[in-house]
mmCIF file of C-alpha atoms in Angstrom:
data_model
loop_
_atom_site.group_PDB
_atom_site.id
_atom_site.type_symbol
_atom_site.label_atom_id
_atom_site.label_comp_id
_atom_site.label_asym_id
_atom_site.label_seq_id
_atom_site.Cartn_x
_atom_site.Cartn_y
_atom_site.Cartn_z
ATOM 1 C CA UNK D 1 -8.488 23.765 28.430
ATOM 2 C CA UNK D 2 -11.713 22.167 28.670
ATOM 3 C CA UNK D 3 -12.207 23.829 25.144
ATOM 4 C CA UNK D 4 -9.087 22.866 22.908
ATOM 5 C CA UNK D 5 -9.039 19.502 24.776
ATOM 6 C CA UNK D 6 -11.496 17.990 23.176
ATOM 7 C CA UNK D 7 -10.973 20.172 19.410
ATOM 8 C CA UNK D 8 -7.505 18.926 19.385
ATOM 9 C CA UNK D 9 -8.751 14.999 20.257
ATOM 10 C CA UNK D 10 -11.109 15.239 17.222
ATOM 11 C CA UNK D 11 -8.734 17.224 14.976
ATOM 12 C CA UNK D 12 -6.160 14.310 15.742
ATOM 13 C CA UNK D 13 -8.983 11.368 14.872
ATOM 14 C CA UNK D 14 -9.664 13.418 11.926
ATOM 15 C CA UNK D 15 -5.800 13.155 10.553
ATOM 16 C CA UNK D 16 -5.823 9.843 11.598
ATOM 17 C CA UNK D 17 -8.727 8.861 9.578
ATOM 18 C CA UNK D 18 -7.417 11.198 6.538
ATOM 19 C CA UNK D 19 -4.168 9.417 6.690
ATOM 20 C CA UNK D 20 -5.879 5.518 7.012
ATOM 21 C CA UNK D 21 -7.654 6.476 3.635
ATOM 22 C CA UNK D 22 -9.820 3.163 2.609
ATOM 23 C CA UNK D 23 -8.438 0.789 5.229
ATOM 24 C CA UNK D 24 -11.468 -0.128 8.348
ATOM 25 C CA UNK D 25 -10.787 1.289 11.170
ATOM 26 C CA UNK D 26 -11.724 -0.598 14.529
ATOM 27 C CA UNK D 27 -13.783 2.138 16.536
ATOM 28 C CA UNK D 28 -15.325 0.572 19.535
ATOM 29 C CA UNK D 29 -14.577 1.021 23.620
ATOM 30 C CA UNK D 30 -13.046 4.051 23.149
ATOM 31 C CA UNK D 31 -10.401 2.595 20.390
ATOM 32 C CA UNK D 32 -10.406 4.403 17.501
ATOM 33 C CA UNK D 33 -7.520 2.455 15.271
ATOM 34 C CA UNK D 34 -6.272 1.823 11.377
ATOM 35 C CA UNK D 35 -6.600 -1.743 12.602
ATOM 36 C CA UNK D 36 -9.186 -4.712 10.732
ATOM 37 C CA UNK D 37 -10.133 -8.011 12.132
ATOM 38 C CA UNK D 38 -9.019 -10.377 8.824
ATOM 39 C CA UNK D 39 -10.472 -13.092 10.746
ATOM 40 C CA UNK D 40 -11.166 -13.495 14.776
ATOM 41 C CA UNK D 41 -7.122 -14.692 15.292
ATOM 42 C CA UNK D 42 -5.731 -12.163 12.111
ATOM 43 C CA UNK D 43 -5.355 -8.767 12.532
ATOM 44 C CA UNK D 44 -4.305 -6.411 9.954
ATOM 45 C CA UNK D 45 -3.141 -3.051 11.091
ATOM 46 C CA UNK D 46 -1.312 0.177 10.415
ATOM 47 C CA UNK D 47 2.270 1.117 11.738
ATOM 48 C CA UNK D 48 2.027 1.646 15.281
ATOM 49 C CA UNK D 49 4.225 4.962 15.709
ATOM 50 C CA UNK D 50 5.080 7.455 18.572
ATOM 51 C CA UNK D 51 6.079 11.076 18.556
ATOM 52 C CA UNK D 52 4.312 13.383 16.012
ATOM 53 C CA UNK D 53 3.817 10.470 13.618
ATOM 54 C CA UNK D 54 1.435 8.930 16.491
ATOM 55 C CA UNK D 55 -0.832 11.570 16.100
ATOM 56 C CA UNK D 56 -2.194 10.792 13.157
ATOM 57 C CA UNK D 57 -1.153 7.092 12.705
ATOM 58 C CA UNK D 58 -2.063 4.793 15.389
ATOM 59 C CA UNK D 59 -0.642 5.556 18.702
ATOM 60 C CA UNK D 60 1.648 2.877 20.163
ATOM 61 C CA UNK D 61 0.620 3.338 23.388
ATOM 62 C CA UNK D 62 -3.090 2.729 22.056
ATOM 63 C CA UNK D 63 -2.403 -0.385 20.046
ATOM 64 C CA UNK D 64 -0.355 -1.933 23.181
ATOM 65 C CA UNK D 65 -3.631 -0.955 25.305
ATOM 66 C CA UNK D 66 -6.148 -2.654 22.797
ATOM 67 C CA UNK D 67 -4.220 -5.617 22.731
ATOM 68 C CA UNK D 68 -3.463 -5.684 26.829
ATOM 69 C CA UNK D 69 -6.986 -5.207 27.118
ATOM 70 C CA UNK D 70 -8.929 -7.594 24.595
ATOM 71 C CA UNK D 71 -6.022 -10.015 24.340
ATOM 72 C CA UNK D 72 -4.625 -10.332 27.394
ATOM 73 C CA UNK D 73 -0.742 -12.881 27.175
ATOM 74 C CA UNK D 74 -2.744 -14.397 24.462
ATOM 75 C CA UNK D 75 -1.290 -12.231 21.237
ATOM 76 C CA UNK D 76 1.765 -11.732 18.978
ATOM 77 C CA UNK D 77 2.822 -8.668 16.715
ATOM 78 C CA UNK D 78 4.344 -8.874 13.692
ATOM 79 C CA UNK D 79 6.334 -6.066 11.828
ATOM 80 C CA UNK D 80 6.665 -6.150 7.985
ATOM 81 C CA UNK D 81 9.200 -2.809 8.182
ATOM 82 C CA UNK D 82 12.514 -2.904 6.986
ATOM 83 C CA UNK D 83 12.691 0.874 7.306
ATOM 84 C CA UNK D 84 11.179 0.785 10.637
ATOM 85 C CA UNK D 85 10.784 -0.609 13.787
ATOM 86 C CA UNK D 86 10.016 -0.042 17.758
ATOM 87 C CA UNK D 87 11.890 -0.742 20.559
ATOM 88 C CA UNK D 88 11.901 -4.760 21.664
ATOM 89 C CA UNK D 89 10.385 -4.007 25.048
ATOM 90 C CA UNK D 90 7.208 -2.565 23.110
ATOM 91 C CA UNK D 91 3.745 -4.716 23.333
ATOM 92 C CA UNK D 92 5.300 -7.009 26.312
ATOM 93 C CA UNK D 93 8.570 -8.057 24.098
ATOM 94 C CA UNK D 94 5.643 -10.395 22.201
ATOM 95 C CA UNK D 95 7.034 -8.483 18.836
ATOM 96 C CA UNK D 96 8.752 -9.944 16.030
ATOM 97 C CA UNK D 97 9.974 -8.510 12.200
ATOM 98 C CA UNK D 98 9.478 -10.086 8.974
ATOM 99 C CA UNK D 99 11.568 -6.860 7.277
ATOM 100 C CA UNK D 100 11.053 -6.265 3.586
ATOM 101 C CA UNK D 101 10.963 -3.406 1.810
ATOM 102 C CA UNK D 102 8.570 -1.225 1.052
ATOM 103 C CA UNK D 103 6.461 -1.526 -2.273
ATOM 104 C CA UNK D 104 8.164 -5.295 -3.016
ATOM 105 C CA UNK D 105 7.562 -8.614 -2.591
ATOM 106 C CA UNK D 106 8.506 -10.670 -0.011
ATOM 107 C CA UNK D 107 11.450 -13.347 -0.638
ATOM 108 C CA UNK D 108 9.553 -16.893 -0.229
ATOM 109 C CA UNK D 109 11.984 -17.974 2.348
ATOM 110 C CA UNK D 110 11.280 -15.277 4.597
ATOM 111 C CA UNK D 111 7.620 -15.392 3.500
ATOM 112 C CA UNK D 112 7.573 -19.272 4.799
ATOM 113 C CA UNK D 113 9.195 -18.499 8.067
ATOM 114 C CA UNK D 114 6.365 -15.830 8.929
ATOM 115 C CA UNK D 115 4.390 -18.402 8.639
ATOM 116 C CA UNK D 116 5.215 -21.374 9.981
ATOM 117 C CA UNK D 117 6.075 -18.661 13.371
ATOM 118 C CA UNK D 118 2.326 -17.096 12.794
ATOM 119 C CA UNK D 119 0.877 -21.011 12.663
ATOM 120 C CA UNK D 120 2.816 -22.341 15.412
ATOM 121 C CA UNK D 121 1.847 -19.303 17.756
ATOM 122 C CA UNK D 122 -1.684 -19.949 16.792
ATOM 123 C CA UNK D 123 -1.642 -23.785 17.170
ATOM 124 C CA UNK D 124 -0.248 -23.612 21.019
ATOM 125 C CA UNK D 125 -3.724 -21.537 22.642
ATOM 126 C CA UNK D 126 -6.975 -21.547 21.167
ATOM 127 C CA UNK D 127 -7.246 -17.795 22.599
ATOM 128 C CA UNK D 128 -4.157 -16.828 20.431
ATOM 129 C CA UNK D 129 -3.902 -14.015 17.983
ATOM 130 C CA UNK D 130 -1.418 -12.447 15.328
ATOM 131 C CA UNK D 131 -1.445 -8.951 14.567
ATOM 132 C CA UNK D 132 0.450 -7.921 11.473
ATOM 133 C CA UNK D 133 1.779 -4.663 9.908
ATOM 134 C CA UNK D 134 3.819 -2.328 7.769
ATOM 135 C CA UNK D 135 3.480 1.039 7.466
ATOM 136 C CA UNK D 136 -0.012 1.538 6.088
ATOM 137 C CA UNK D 137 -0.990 -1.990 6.495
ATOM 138 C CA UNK D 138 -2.627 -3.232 3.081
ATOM 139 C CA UNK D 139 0.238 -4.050 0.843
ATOM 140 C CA UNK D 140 3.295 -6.263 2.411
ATOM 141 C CA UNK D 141 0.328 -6.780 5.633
ATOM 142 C CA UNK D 142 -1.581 -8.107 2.512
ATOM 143 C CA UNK D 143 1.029 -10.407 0.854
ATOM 144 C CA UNK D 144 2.007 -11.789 4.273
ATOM 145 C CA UNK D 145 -2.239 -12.121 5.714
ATOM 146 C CA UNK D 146 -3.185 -14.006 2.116
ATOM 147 C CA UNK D 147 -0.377 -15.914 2.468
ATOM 148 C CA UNK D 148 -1.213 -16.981 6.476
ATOM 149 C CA UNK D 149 -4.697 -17.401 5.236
ATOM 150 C CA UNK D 150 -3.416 -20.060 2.703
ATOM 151 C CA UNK D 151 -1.120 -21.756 5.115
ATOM 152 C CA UNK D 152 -3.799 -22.314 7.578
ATOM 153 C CA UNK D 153 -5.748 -23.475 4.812
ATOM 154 C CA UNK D 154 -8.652 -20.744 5.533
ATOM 155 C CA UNK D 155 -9.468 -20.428 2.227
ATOM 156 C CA UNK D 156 -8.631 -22.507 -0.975
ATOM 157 C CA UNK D 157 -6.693 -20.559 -3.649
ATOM 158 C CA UNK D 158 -4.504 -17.047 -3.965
ATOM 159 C CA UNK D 159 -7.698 -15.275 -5.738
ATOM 160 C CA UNK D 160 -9.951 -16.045 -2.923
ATOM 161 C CA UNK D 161 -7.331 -15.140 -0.570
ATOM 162 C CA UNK D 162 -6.654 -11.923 -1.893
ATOM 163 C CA UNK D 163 -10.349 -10.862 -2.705
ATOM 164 C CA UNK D 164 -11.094 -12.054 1.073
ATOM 165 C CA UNK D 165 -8.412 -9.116 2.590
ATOM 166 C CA UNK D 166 -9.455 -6.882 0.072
ATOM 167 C CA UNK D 167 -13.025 -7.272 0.681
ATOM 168 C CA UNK D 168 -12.760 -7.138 4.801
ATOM 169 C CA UNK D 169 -9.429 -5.071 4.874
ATOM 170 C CA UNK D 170 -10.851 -2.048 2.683
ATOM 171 C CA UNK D 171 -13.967 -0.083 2.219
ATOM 172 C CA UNK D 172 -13.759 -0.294 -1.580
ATOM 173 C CA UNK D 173 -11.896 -3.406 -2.469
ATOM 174 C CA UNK D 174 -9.089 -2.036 -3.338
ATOM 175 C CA UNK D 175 -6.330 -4.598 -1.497
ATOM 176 C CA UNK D 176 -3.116 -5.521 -2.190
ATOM 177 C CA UNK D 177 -2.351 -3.870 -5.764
ATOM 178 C CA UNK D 178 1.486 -4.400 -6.492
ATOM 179 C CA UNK D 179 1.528 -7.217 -9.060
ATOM 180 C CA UNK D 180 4.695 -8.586 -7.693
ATOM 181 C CA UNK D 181 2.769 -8.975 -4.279
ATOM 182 C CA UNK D 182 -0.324 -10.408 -5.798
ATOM 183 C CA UNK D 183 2.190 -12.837 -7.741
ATOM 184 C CA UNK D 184 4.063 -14.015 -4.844
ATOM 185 C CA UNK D 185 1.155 -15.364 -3.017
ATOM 186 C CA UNK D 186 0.341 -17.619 -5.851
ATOM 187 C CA UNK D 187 3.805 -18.440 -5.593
ATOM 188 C CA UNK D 188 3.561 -19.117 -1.975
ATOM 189 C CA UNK D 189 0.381 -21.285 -2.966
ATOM 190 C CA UNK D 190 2.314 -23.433 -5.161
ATOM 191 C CA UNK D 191 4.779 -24.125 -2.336
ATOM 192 C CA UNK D 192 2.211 -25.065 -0.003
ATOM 193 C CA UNK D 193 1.396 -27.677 -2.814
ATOM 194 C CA UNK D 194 4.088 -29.373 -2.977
ATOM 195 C CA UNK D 195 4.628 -32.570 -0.840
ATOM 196 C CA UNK D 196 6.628 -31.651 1.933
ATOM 197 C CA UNK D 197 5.960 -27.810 1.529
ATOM 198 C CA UNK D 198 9.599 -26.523 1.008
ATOM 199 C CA UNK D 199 10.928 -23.652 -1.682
ATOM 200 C CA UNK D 200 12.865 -25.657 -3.693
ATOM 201 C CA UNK D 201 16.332 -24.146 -4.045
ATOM 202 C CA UNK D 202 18.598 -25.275 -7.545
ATOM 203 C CA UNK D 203 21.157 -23.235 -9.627
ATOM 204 C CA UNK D 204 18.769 -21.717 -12.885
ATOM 205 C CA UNK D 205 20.090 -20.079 -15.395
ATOM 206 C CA UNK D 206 18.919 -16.575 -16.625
ATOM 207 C CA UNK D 207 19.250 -16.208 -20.156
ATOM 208 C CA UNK D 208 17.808 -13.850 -22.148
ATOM 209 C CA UNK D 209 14.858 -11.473 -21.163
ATOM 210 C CA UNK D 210 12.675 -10.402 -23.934
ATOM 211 C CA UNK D 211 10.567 -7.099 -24.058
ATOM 212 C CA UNK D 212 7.728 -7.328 -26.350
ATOM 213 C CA UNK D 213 6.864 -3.489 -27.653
ATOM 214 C CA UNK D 214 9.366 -0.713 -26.971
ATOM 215 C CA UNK D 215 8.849 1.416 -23.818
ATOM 216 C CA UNK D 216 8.939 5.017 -24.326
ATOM 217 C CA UNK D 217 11.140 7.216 -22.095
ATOM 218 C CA UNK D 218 12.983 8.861 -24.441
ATOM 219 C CA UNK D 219 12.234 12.620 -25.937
ATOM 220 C CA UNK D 220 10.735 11.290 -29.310
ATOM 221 C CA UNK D 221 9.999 7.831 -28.177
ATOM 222 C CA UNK D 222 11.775 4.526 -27.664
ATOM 223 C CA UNK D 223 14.167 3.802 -24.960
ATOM 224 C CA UNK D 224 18.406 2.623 -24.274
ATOM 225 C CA UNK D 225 17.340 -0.592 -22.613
ATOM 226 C CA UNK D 226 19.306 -2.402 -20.324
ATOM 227 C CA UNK D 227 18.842 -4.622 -17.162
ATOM 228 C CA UNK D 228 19.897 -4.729 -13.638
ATOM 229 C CA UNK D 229 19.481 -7.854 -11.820
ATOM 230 C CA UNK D 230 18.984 -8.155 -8.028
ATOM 231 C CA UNK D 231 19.171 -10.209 -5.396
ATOM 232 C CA UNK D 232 15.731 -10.390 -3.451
ATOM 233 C CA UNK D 233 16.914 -11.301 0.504
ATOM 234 C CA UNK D 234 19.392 -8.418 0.289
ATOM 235 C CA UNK D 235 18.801 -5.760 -2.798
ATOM 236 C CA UNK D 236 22.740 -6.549 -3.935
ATOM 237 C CA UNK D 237 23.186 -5.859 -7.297
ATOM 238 C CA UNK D 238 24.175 -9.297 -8.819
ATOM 239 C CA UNK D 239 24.463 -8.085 -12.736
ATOM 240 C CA UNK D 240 24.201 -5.043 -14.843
ATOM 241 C CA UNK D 241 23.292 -6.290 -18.929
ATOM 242 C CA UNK D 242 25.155 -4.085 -21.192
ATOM 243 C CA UNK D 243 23.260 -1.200 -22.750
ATOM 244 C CA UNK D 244 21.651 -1.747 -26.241
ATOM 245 C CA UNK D 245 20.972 0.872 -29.084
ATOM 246 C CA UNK D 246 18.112 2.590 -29.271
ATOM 247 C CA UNK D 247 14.716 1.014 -29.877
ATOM 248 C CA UNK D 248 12.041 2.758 -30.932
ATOM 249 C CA UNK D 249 9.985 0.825 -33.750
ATOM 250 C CA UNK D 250 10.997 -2.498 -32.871
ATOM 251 C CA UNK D 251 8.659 -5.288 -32.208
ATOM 252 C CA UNK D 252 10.876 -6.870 -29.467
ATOM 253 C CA UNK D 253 13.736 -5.821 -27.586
ATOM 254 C CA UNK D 254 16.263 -9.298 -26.726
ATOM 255 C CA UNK D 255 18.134 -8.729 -23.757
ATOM 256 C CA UNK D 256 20.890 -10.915 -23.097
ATOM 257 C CA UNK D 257 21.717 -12.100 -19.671
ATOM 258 C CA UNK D 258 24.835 -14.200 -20.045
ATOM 259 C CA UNK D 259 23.359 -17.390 -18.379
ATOM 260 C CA UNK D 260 23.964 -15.555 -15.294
ATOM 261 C CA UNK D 261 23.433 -18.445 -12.427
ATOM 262 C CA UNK D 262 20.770 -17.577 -9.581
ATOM 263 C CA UNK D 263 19.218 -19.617 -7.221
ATOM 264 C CA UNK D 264 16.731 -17.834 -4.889
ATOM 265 C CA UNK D 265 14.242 -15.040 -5.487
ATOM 266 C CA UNK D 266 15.599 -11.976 -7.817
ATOM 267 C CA UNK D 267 14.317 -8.507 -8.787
ATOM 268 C CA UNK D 268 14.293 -7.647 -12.580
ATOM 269 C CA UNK D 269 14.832 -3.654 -13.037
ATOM 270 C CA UNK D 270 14.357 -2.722 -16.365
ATOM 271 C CA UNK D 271 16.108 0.329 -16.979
ATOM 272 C CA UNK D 272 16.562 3.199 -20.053
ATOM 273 C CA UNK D 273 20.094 4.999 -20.383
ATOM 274 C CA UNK D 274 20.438 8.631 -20.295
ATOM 275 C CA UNK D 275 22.919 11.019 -21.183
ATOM 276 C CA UNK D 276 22.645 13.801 -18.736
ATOM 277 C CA UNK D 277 20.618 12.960 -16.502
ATOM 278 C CA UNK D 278 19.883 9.935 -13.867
ATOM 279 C CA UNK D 279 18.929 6.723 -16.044
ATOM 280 C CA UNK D 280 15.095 5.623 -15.756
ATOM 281 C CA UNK D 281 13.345 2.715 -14.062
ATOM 282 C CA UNK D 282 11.125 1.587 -16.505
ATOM 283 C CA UNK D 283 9.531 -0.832 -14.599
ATOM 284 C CA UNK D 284 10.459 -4.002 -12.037
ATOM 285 C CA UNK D 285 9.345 -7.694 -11.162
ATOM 286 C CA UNK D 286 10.121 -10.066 -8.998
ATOM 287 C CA UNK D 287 10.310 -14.103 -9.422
ATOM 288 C CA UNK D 288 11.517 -17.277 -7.846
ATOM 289 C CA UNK D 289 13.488 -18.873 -10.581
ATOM 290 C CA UNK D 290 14.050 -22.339 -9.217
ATOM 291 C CA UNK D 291 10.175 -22.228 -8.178
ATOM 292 C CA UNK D 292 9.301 -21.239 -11.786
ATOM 293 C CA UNK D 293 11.576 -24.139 -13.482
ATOM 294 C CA UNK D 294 10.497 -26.742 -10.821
ATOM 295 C CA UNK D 295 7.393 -26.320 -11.927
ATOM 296 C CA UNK D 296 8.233 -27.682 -15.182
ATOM 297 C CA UNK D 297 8.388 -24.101 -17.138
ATOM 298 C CA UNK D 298 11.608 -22.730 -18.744
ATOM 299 C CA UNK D 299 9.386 -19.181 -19.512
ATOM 300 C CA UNK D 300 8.134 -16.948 -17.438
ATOM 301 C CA UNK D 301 5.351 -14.000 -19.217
ATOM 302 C CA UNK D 302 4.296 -11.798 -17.644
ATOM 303 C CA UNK D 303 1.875 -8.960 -18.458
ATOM 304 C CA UNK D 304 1.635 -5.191 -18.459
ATOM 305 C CA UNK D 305 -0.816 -6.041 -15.803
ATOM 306 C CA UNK D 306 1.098 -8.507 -14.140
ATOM 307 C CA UNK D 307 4.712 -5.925 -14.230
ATOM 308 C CA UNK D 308 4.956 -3.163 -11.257
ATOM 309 C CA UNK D 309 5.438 0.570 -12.182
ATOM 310 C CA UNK D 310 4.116 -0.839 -15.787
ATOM 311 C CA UNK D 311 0.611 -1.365 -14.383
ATOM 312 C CA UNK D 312 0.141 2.228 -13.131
ATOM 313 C CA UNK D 313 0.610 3.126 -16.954
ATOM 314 C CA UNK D 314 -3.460 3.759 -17.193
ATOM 315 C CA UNK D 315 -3.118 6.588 -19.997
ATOM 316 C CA UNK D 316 -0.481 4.101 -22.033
ATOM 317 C CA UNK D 317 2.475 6.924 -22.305
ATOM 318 C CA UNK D 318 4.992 4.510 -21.605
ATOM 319 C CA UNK D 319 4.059 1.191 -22.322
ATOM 320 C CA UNK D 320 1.771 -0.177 -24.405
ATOM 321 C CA UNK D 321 -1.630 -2.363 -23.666
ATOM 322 C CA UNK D 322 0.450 -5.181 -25.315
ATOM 323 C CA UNK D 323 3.148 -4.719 -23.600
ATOM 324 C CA UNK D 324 4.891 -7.979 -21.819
ATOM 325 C CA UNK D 325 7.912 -9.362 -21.130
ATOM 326 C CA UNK D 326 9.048 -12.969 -21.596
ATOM 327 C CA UNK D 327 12.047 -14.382 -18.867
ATOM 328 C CA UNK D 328 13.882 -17.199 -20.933
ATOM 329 C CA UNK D 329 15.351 -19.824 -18.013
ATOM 330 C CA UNK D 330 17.550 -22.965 -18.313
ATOM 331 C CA UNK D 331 18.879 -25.912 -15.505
ATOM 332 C CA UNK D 332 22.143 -24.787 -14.301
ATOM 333 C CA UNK D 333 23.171 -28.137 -12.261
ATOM 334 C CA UNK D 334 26.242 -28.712 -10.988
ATOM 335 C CA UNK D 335 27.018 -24.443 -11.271
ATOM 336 C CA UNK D 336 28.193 -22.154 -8.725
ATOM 337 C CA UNK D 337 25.535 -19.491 -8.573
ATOM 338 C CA UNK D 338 26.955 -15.839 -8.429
ATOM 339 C CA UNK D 339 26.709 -13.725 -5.195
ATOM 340 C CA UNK D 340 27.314 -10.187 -4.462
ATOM 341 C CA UNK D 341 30.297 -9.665 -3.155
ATOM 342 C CA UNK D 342 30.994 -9.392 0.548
ATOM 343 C CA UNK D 343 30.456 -6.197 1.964
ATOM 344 C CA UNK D 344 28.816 -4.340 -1.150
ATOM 345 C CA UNK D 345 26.177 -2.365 0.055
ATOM 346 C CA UNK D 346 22.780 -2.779 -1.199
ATOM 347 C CA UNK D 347 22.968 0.637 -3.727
ATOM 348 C CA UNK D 348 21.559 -0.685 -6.363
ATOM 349 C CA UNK D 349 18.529 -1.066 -4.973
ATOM 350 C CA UNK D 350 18.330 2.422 -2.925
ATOM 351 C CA UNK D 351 19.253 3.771 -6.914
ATOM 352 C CA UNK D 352 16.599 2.199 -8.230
ATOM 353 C CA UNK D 353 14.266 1.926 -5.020
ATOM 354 C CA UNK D 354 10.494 2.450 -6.382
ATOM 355 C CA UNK D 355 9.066 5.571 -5.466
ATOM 356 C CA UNK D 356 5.272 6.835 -4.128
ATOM 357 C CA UNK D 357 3.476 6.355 -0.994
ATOM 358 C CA UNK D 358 2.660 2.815 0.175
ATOM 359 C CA UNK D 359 -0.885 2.146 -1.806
ATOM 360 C CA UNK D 360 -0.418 -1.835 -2.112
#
């Protein structure tokens, strides 16, 4: 016993360390945790788990003993899981969830409320701290910490922000990575600019999206192209755009949205048709139309850079470096924007959910 003990204690910090990959670990007074002081009152951390998964992710009971022990009544967890979560009693009932999914951004409403909660808990003791996570605690942690670090005006602008988790978060600077993560906390910036710091909320009208080079997912190049349109606070499908011809050799592909009338945050799939076999997911953004035509813009262009799935494209077999897409968006006042109907489960998005392990 006094053998495998100890073998099986370092086997299980070794897993643990294997599975926190580039993320600092906090290793002091016998805590040995996927857990990163952002700043002295932020905390970044990794999915507290139990069962098997605590061996070699960070323990719950070892999280709720670091905090009981270095923060004593003075702290407040925050989970970012929608797929996940712990029972209410855990960490003193001084938990609360932020859910989003998993490799997406978070809709700016719930985005605000995290942190005007996260601000107000740190406003009412000096000794205060937030601790915040998902499951591996860099990408939706990220989003959410830049974010706090704006609101409590820690740092100037989204760049800073961002470089500032990456640089403290990670060993190697590699941070938050999705674009539509990165994007949404410049988004969140420009709603902290405005006056009286609200998400403005009008009926916009999506017109026409417009793909600039062909994708290639089809045997012999080119792609069936076609567009599913979500909503962002609950994954509903809200509209399908019929499915074009073939492009292949075209210099733009115009997809036409039928001035379908949205209001808060959307996801953008871009899909390819098959015959025979489950359709692909070319690639996916999110946006905040009424944000975007607030600010005084009735376009939206976005990158291969700045377009999830698209980005990871490195070798170009899919998409090429000049690759973008162009959202076309109009004032829709006095219209009735469309909702998913009542009840309709969110399948869309588990269809076109976005595969791989958590890296952003």
């Amino acid at each position: 016993q006094s053998t495998w003990g100890p073998l099986s204690s370092k086997l299980a910090n070794m897993l643990k360390h294997m599975v926190s990959q580039n993320k600092v670990r906090f290793i002091e007074d016998g805590f040995d945790l996927d857990l990163t002081y952002i700043t002295p009152r932020i905390i970044a951390m990794g999915f507290p788990a139990s069962g098997r998964e605590g061996v070699y992710r960070n323990n719950i009971k070892d999280v709720e003993r670091f905090f009981v022990t270095r923060h004593p009544e003075h702290y407040r967890i925050y989970n970012l899981c929608s797929e996940r979560q712990y029972a209410p009693e855990r960490f003193e009932g001084r938990a609360k969830r932020f859910p989003f999914n998993d490799h997406n951004a978070s809709p700016l409403p719930l985005l605000h409320a995290f942190c005007e909660d996260a601000l107000a808990f740190l406003a009412e003791h000096e000794a205060n701290v937030v601790a915040i996570h998902c499951k591996a605690g860099k990408g939706r942690t990220g989003q959410n910490v830049c974010a706090l670090l704006l609101a409590a005006r820690l740092l100037e602008t989204p760049a800073a922000a961002l470089q500032f988790f990456a640089d403290i978060r990670t060993d190697d600077g590699k941070g938050v990575s999705i674009p539509s993560q990165r994007r949404y906390v410049e988004y969140y910036a420009a709603v902290l600019g405005r006056p009286d710091r609200t998400i403005p909320r009008r009926p916009v009208a999506l017109e026409q999206i417009v793909v600039h080079t062909v994708p290639s997912f089809d045997l012999g190049g080119g792609c069936d192209p076609y567009a599913i349109i979500l909503d962002g606070a609950t994954g509903h499908e809200l509209h399908r755009t019929a499915v074009l011809s073939h492009h292949k050799k075209e210099e733009r592909i115009v997809i036409d949205c039928g001035r379908l009338v949205v209001q808060d945050d959307i996801k953008i799939i871009l899909m390819d048709k098959d015959s025979g076999s489950s359709d692909d997911r070319m690639c996916w953004f999110w946006l905040p139309p009424a944000l975007v035509l607030d600010s005084g813009c009735t376009t939206l262009e976005l990158r291969k850079e700045d377009i999830d799935n698209a980005v990871k494209d490195k070798k170009k077999r899919h998409f090429s470096p000049d690759f973008r897409v162009v959202v076309h968006l109009a004032d829709a006042a006095g219209a009735e924007p469309v909702r998913a109907p009542d009840g309709q489960a969110a399948a869309a998005e588990a269809s076109a959910s976005d595969s791989g392990s958590e890296s952003a």
